[in-house]
Short mmCIF file of C-alpha atoms in Angstrom, two decimals:
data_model
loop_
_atom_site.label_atom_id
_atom_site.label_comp_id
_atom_site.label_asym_id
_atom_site.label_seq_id
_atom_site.Cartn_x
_atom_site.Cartn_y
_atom_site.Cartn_z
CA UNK A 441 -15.43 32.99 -9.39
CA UNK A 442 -15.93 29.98 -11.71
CA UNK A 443 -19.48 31.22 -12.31
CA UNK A 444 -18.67 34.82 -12.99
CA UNK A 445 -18.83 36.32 -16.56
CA UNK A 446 -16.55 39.05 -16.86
CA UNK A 447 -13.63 41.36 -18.71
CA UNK A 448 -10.45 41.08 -18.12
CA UNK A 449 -10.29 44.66 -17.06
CA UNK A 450 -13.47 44.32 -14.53
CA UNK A 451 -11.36 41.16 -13.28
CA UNK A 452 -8.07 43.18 -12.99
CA UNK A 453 -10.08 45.92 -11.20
CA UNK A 454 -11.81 43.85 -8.56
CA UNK A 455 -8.42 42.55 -7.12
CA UNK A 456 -6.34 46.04 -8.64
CA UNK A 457 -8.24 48.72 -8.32
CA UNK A 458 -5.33 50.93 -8.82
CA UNK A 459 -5.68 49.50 -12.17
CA UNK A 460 -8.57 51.74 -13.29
CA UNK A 461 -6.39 54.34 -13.55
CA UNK A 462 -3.91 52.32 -15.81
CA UNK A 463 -4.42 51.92 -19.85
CA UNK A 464 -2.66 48.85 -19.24
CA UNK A 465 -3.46 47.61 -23.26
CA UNK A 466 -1.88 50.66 -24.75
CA UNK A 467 1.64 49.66 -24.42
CA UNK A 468 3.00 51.78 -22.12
CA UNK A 469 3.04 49.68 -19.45
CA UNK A 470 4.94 46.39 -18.95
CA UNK A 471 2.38 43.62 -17.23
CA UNK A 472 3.44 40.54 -15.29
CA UNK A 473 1.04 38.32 -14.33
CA UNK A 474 2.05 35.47 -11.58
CA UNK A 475 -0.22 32.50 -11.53
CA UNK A 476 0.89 30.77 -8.36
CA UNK A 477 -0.26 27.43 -8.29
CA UNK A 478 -1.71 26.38 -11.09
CA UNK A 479 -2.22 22.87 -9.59
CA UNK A 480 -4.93 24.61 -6.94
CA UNK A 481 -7.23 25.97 -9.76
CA UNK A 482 -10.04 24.40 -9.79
CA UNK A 483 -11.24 25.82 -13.01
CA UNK A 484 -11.46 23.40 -16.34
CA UNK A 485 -8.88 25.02 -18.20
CA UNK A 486 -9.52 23.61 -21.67
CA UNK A 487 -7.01 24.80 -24.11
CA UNK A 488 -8.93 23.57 -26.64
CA UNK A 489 -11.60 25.57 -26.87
CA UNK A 490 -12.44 27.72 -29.43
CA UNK A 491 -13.57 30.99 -27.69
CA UNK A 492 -10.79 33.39 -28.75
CA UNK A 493 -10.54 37.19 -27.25
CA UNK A 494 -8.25 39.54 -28.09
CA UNK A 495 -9.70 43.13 -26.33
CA UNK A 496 -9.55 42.96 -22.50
CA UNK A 497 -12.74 44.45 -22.22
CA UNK A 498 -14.58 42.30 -23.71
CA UNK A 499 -16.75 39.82 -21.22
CA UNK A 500 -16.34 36.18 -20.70
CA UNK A 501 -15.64 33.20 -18.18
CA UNK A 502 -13.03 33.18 -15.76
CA UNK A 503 -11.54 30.09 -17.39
CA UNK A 504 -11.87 31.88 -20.88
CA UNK A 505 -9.99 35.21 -19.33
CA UNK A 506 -7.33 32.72 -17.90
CA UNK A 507 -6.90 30.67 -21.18
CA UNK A 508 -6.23 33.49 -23.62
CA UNK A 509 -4.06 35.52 -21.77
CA UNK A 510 -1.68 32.19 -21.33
CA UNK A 511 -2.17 31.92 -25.19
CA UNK A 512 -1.35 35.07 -25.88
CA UNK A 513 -4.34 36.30 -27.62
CA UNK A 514 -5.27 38.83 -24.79
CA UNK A 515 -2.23 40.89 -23.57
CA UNK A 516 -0.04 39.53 -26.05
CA UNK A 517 3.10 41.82 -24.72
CA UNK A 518 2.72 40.43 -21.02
CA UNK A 519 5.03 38.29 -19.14
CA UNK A 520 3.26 35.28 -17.62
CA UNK A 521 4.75 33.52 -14.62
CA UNK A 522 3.31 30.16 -13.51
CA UNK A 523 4.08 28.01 -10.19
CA UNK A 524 2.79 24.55 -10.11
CA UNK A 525 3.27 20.88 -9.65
CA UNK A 526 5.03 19.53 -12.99
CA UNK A 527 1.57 17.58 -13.36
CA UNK A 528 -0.84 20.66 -13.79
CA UNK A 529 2.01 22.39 -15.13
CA UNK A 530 1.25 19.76 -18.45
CA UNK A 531 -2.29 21.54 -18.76
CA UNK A 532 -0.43 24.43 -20.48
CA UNK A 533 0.42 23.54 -24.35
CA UNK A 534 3.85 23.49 -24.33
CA UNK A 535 3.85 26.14 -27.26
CA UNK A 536 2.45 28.94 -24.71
CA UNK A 537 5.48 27.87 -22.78
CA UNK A 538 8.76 29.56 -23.39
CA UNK A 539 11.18 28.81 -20.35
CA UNK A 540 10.86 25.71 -17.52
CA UNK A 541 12.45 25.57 -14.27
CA UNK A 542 12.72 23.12 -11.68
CA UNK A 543 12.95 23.36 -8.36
CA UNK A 544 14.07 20.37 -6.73
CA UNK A 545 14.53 21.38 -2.94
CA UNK A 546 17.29 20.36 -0.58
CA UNK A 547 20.61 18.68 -2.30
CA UNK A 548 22.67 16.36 0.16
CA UNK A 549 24.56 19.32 1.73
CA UNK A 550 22.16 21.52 2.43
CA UNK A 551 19.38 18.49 3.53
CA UNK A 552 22.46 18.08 6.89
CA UNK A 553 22.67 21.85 6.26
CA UNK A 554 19.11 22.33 7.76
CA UNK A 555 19.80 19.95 10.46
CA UNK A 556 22.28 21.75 12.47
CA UNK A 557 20.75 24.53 11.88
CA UNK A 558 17.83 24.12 12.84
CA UNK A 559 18.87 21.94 16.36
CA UNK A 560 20.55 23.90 18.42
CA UNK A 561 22.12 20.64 20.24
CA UNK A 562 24.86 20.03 17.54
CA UNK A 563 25.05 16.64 18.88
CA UNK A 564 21.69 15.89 18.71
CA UNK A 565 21.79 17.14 15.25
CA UNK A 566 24.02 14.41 14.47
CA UNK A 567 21.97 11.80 16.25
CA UNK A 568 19.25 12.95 14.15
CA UNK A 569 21.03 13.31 10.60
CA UNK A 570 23.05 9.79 11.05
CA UNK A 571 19.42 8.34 11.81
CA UNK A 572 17.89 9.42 8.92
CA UNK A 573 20.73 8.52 6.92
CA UNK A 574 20.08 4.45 8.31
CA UNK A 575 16.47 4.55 6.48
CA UNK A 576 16.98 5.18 2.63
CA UNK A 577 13.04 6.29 2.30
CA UNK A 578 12.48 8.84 4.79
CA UNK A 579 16.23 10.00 3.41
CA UNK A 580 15.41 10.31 0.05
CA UNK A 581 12.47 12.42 1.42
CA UNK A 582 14.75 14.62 2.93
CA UNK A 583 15.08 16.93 -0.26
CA UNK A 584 11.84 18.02 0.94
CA UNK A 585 12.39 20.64 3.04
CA UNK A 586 8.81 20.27 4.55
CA UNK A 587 9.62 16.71 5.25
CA UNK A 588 12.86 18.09 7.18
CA UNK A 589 11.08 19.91 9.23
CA UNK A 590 8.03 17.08 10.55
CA UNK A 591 11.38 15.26 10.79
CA UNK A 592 13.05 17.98 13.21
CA UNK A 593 10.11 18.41 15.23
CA UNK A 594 9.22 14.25 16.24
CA UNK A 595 13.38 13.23 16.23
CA UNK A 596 14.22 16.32 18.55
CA UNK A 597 11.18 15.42 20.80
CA UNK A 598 11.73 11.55 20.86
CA UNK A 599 15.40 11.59 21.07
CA UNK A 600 15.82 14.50 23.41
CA UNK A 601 13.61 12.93 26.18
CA UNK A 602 13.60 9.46 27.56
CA UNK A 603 13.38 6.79 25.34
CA UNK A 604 9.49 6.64 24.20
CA UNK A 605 9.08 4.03 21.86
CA UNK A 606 10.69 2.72 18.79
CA UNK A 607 11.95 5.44 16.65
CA UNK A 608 10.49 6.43 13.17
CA UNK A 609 11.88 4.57 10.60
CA UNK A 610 9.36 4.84 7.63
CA UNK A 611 7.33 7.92 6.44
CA UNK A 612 4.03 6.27 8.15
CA UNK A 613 5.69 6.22 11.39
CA UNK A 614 6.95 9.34 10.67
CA UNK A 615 3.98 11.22 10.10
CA UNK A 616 1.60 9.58 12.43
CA UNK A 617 4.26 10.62 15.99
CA UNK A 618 3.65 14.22 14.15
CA UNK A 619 0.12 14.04 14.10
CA UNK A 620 0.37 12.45 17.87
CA UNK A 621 2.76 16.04 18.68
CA UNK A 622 -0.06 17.74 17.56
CA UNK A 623 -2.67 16.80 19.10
CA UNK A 624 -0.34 16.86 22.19
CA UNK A 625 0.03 20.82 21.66
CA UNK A 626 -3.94 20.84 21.47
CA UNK A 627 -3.97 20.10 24.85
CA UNK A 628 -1.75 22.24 26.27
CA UNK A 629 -3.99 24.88 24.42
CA UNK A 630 -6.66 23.34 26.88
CA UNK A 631 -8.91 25.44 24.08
CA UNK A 632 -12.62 24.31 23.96
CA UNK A 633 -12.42 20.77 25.96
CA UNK A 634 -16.06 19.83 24.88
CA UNK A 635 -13.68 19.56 21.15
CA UNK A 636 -12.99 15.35 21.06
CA UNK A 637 -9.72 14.46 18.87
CA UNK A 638 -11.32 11.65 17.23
CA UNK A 639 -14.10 13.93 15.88
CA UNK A 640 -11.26 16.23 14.31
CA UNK A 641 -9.34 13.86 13.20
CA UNK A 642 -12.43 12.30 11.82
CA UNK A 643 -13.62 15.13 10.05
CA UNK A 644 -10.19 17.06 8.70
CA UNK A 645 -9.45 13.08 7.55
CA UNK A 646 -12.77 12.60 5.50
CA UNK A 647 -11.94 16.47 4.17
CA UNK A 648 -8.72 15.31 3.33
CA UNK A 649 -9.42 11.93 1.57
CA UNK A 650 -12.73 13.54 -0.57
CA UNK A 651 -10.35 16.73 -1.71
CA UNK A 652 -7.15 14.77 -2.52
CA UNK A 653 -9.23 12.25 -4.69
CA UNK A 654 -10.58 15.48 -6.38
CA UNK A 655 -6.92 16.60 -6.92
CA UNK A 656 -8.04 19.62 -4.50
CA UNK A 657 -5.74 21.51 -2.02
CA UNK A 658 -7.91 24.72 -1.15
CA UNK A 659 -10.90 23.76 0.50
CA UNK A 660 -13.95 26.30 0.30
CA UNK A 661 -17.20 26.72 2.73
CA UNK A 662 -19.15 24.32 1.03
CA UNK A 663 -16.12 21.26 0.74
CA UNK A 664 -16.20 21.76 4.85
CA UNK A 665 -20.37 21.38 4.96
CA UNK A 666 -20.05 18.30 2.86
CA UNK A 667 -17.72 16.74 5.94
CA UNK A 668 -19.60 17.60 8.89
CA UNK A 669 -17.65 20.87 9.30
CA UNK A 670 -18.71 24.36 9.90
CA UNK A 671 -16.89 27.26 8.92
CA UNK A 672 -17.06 28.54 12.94
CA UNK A 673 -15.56 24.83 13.54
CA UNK A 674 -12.95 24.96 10.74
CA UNK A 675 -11.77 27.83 12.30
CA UNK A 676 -11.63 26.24 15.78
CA UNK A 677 -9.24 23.62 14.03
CA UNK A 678 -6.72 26.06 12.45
CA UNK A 679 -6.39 27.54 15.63
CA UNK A 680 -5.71 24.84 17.47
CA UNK A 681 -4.04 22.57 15.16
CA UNK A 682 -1.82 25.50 13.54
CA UNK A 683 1.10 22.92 12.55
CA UNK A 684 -1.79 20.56 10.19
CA UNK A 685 -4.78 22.82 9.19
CA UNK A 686 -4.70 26.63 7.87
CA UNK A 687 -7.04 29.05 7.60
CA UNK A 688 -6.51 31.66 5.19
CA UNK A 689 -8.01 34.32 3.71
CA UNK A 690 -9.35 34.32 -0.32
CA UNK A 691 -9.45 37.56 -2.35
CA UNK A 692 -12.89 36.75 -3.19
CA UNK A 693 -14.38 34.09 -1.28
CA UNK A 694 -13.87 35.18 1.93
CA UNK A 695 -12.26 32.41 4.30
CA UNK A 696 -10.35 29.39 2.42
CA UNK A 697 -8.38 26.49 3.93
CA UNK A 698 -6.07 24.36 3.54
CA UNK A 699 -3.64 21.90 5.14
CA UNK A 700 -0.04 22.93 5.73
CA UNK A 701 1.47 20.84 3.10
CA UNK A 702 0.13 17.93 0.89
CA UNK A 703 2.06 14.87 2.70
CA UNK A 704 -0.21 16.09 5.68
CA UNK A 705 -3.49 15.92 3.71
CA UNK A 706 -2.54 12.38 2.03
CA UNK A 707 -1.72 11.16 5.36
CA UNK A 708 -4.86 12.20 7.03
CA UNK A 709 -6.46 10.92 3.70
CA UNK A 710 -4.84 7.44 5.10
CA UNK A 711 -6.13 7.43 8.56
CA UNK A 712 -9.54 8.08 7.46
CA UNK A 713 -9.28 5.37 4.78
CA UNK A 714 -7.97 2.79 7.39
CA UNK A 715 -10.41 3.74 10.17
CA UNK A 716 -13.51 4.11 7.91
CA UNK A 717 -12.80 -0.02 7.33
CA UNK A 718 -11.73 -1.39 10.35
CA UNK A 719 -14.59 0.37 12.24
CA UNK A 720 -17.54 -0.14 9.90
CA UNK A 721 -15.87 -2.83 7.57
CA UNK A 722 -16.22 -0.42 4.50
CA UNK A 723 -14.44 1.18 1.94
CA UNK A 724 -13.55 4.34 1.06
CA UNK A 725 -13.36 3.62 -2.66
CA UNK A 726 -17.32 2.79 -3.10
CA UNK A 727 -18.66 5.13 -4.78
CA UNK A 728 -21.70 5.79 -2.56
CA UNK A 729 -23.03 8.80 -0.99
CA UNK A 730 -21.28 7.78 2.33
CA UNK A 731 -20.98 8.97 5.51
CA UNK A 732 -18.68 8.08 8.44
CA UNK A 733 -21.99 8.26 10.86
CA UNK A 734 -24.44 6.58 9.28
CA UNK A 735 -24.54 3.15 7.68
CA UNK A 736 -25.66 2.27 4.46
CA UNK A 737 -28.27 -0.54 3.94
CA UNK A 738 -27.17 -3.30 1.45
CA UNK A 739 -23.66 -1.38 1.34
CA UNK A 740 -20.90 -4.24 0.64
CA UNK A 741 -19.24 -5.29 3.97
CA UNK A 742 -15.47 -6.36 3.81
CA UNK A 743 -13.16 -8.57 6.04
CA UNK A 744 -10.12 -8.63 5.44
CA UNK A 745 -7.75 -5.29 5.29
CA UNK A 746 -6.15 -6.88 2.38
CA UNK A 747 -9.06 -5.73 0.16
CA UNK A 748 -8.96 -2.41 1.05
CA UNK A 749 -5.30 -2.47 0.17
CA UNK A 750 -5.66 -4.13 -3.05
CA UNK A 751 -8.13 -2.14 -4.32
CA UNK A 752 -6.30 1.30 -3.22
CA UNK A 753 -3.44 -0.11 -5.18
CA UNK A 754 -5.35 -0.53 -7.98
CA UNK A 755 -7.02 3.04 -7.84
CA UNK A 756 -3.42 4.17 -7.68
CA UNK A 757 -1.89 2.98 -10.59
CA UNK A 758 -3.38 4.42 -13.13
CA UNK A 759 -3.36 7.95 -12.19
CA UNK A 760 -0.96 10.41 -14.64
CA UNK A 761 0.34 12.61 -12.19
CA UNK A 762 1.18 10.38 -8.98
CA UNK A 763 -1.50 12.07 -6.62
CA UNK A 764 -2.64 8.68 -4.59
CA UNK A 765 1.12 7.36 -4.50
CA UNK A 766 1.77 9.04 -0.75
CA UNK A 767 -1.27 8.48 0.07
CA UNK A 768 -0.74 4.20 -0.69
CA UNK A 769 2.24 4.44 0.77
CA UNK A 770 0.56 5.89 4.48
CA UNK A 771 -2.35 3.39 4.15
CA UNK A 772 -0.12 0.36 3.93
CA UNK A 773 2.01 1.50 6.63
CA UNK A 774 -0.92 2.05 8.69
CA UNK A 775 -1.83 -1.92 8.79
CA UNK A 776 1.32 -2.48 10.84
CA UNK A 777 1.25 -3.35 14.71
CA UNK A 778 3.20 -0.43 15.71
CA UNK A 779 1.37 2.23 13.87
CA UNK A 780 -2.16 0.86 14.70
CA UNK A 781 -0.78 0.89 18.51
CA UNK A 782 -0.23 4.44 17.89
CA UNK A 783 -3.09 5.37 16.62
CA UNK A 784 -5.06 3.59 19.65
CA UNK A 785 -3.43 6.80 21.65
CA UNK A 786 -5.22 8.99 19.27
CA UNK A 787 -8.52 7.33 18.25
CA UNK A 788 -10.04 5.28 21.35
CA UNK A 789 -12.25 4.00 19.14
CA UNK A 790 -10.03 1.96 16.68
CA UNK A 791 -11.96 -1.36 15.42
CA UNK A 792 -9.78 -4.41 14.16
CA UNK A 793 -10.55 -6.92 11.22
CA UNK A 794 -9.02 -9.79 9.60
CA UNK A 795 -5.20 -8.78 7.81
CA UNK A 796 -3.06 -11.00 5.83
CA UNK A 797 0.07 -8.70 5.01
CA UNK A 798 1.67 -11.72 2.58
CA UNK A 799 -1.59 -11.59 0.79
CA UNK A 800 -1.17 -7.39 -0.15
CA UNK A 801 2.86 -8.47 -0.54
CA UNK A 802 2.32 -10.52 -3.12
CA UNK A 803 -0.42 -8.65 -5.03
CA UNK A 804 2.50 -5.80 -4.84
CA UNK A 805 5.60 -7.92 -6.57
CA UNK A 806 3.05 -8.85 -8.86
CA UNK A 807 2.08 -5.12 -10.27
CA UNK A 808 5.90 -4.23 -10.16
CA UNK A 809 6.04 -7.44 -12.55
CA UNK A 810 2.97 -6.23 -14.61
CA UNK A 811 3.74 -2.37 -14.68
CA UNK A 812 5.82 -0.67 -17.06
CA UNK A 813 5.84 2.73 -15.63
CA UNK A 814 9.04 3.55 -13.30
CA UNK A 815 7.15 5.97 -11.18
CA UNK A 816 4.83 3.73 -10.48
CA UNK A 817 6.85 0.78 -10.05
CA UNK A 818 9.43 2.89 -7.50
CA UNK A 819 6.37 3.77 -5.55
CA UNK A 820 5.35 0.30 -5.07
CA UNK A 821 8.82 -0.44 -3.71
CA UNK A 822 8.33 2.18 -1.34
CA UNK A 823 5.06 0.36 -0.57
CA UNK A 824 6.98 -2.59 0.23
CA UNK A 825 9.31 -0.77 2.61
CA UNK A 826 6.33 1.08 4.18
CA UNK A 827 5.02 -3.00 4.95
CA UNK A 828 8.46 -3.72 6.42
CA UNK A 829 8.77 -6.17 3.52
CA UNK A 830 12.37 -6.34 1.54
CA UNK A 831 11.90 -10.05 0.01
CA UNK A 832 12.17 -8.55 -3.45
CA UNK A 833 15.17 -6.44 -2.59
CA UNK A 834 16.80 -9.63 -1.67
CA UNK A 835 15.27 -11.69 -4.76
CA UNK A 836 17.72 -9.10 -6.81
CA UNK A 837 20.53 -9.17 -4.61
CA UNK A 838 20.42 -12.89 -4.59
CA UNK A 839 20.08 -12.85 -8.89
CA UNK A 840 23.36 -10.81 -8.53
CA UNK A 841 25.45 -12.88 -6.25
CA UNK A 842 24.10 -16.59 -7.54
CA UNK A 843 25.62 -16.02 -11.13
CA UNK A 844 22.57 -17.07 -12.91
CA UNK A 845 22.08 -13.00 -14.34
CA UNK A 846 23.21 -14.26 -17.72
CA UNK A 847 19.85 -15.70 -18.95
CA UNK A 848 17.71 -13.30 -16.71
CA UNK A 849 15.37 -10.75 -18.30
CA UNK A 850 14.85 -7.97 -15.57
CA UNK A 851 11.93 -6.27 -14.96
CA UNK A 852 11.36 -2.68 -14.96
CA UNK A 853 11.18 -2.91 -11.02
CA UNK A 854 14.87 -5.19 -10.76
CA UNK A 855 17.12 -2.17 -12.35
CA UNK A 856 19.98 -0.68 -10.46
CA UNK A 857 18.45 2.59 -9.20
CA UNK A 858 19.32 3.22 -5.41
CA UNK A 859 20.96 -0.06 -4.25
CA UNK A 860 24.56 1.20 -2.81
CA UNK A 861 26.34 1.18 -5.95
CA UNK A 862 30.09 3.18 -5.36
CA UNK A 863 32.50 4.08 -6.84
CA UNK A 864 34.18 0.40 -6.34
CA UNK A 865 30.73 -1.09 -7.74
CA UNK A 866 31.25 1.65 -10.56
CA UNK A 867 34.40 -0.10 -11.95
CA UNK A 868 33.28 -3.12 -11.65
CA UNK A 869 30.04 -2.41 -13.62
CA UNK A 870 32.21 -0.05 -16.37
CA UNK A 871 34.59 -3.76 -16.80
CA UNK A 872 30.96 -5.83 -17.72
CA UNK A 873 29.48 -3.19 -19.71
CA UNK A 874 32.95 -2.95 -21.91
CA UNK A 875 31.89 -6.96 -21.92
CA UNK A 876 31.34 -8.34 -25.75
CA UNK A 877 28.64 -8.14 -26.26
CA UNK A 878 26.72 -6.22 -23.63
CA UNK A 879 23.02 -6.62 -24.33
CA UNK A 880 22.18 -3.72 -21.47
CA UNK A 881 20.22 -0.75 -22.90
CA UNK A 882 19.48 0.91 -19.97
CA UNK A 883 20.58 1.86 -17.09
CA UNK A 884 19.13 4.00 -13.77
CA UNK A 885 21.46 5.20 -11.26
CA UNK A 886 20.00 8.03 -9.23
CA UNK A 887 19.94 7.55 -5.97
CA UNK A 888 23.45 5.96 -5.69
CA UNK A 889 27.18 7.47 -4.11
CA UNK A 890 28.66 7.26 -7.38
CA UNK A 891 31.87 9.72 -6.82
CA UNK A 892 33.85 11.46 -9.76
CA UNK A 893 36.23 8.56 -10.27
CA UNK A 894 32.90 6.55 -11.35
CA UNK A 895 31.72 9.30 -13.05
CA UNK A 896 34.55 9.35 -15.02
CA UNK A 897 34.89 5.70 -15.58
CA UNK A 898 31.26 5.41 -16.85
CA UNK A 899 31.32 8.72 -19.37
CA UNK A 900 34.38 7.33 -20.48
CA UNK A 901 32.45 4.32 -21.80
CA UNK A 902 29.30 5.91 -23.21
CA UNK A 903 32.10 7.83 -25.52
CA UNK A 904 32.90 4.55 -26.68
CA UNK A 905 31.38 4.24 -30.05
CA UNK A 906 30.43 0.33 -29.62
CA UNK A 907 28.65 0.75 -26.21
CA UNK A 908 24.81 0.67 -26.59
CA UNK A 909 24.07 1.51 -23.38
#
C-alpha cells in the first residue's frame, strides 16, 4: 500500500472493519498495535520527516500513518509492539522506544533438548548431538532453532541409512544435502515432470540473491516477473518445495511469498552467485541489467573464482547490519570439491573455471588484519572454516605456546573468543592478568566452557581495584 494516501481510521477499517463501530480516539478503549517484522517493511520509514498528525482521520501516506503512531503523535495512549531483526529494529529512535527484549533462541540445554526430542531413535539422537558438538560452527548455529531442525532432517537421513557420503561438517555442506532432500521429496511428488530442477533452482536462486541484496524477505507479483517467474509458477514451487519456498496470503496484495527462513534464501542467494560465474564467467555483483539467459555484449568476463570471492567479500564488509555475512560464508563453501560434487547431482549443467583457494585465503587474513569491527572480523573466521582453512587458528595457537606473546600486539581477529578456554585455562589466565603490570584491556570470552569456579576466579579479579581489564 506504499502508494496509498489514507487515514488512519480508513487504514484501521480496511483490515478491522469491526473497527467502524469503535471510537477508538475517545479513550475508552485501550489499543495495541503489533508490528511484526519490522525488518520486512519495505516502506522508507524516515523518522525525520517533518509531516506531523495528530487526528486519525486525517489523510496521509502509509509510511506517514506508520511513523506518527510509533512517535506518539497519533494515538498517543496506545501500546505499540514491534518484532524485528535488532538491525531494522535501529530505524526506530530510541526515544519512541521504552522497553527491549531479546530473544536469543536455544541455550545449550535445550539446543540437545530438541534433539531427543525430536529423534525418536534416542541413540541416534546422540550420534547426531555428539556430531554436531565435533564442528564448533554448525554448533554455535545450533541456538537457532531453524538451524536444528535442517540439521535433524539431513543427520537423521544420512546417518540412519547406509553410509552416503561424507557427513556435513560446515553450514555449506549443511545446507546444500537439505536442498538435495528437497528436491528428492519433489520427486516423489512426481508433480508436473515437464518442471526441470535446474530451472527452479535457477529462478528461486536469482529471486533470492536480487531480494536479499535489497534487504527483502516478502517477495510480491512483480519481484517474481523480474526473475522469470509467474505467479501460476510460484505457486507450483511452494507446493512442491513446501520445506524452501512459501506461499502465503497478504491482507492486501493478494498472494505474497517468501522462503521458509532467511539462511535458506542466503544460501540459494549462493548457488546462484556461484553458478551464474562458473557457467557464463560473470558476476553477480555488476551492476547491469542481467539476466541468467541471455548474455551481455562487452559485459566483463572473469577467470578465476577467486574474483568473484574477493569482490563478494568486499561487498560484505561494509554493510551495518550483517545481511551478506551468511550469504559469504555459503559462497565460499561452495568453491570446495565436495560441495561442487554435490551440486553436479542437482544442476547437470555446472560449468568449471580457474580457482586458487590460497589466493581468497590470504585476501581473508588480510581484512581480519585491516578490519576493526568484531562482527565482521568473526564472520570472516567463519569464512575461513567454511574454506576448510584453520592456518590462522594455528598462527594464534602457535603465538601462545612459542612464548614470544610479550612483544605481540593482537589484532582484533587474534582475541580469546571461542578457543576451548576452561575452567583450568581460567586460572591460569586469572594468575597473568593479576601479572604487574597487565597491559590487557580487553577481553572476549563467549563462546568458551568457562564453569563457576572460573567465573568466580575472574569476577574476583575485576573487583580488584588495580586490574584494568
Amino acid at each position: 500500500m506504499k502508494d496509498k494516501t489514507l487515514s488512519l481510521s480508513d487504514l484501521l477499517h480496511v483490515f478491522f472493519p469491526e473497527t467502524k463501530d469503535l471510537e477508538i480516539s475517545s479513550g475508552e478503549y485501550k489499543v495495541l498495535f503489533i508490528f511484526d517484522g519490522l525488518d520486512e517493511c519495505r516502506l522508507s520509514l524516515n523518522f525525520k520527516s517533518k509531516v506531523k498528525l495528530c487526528d486519525i482521520s486525517e489523510s496521509a501516506s502509509v509510511d506517514g500513518l506508520l511513523i506518527n503512531l510509533i512517535e506518539g503523535n497519533l494515538l498517543p495512549s496506545a501500546l505499540i509492539w514491534i518484532t524485528s531483526r535488532p538491525a531494522a529494529a535501529d530505524l526506530v529512535p530510541s526515544q519512541c522506544v521504552h522497553r527491549v527484549t531479546e530473544v536469543r533462541g536455544f541455550n545449550e540445554p535445550q539446543k540437545e533438548e530438541y534433539f531427543r526430542k525430536r529423534i525418536s531413535d534416542q541413540s541416534l539422537a546422540n550420534t547426531i548431538i555428539t556430531h554436531l558438538k565435533s564442528s564448533r560452527s554448525l554448533h554455535i548455529m545450533c541456538h537457532i532453532p531453524v538451524f536444528c531442525w535442517i540439521s535433524a532432517t539431513v543427520l537423521e537421513e544420512m546417518l540412519s541409512e547406509a553410509e552416503r557420503g561424507e557427513i556435513p561438517k560446515t553450514l555449506t555442506q549443511m545446507y546444500t544435502h537439505f536442498l538435495l532432500i528437497q528436491t528428492n521429496i519433489k520427486h516423489e511428488k512426481d508433480y508436473e515432470k515437464r518442471l526441470k530442477d535446474e530451472d527452479m533452482i535457477l529462478k528461486l536462486g536469482k529471486l533470492a540473491y536480487r531480494q536479499l541484496v535489497k534487504g527483502n524477505l516478502i517477495f510480491y507479483e512483480e519481484d517474481l516477473r523480474e526473475c522469470g517467474i509467474d505467479v501460476t509458477e510460484a505457486s507450483v514451487y511452494s507446493g512442491l518445495c513446501t520445506q524452501i519456498f512459501r506461499e502465503e496470503l497478504g491482507l492486501y496484495q493478494g498472494k505474497v511469498f517468501c522462503f521458509v527462513h532467511l539462511s535458506i534464501q542466503e544460501h540459494l542467494a549462493a548457488v546462484y552467485a556461484h553458478i551464474y560465474f562458473t557457467n557464463e564467467n560473470r558476476n553477480v555483483f555488476d551492476k547491469t541489467k542481467q539476466s541468467f539467459f541471455t548474455k551481455i555484449p562487452n559485459q566483463k568476463k572473469y577467470h578465476s573464482l577467486s574474483e568473484l570471492h574477493q569482490r563478494a567479500v568486499d561487498e560484505a564488509l561494509p554493510s551495518k547490519n550483517g545481511h551478506l555475512d551468511l550469504f559469504l560464508r555459503f559462497l565460499l563453501g561452495l568453491s570446495l570439491e565436495s560441495n561442487r560434487t554435490l551440486l553436479r547431482e542437482l544442476l547437470t549443467q555446472t560449468g568449471s573455471c580457474s580457482y586458487n583457494k590460497e589466493e581468497t585465503v590470504q585476501n581473508i587474513k588480510q581484512k581480519i588484519r585491516e578490519n576493526r569491527s568484531p562482527e565482521r572480523s568473526i564472520n570472516l573466521f567463519h569464512c575461513l572454516n567454511e574454506l576448510g582453512d584453520d592456518s590462522l587458528m594455528q598462527e594464534i595457537q602457535d603465538y601462545l605456546t612459542s612464548g614470544k606473546i610479550r612483544g605481540t600486539k593482537l589484532s582484533s581477529s587474534q582475541w580469546l573468543r571461542g578457543c576451548g578456554v576452561t575452567d583450568e585455562g581460567c586460572a591460569a589466565l586469572t594468575s597473568a592478568l593479576r601479572s604487574n603490570p597487565s597491559h590487557l584491556r580487553k577481553l572476549d570470552l563467549s563462546w568458551n566452557k568457562v564453569g563457576d569456579s572460573g567465573v568466580k576466579q575472574l569476577s574476583d579479579l575485576l573487583q580488584d581495584p588495580h586490574c584494568k581489564l
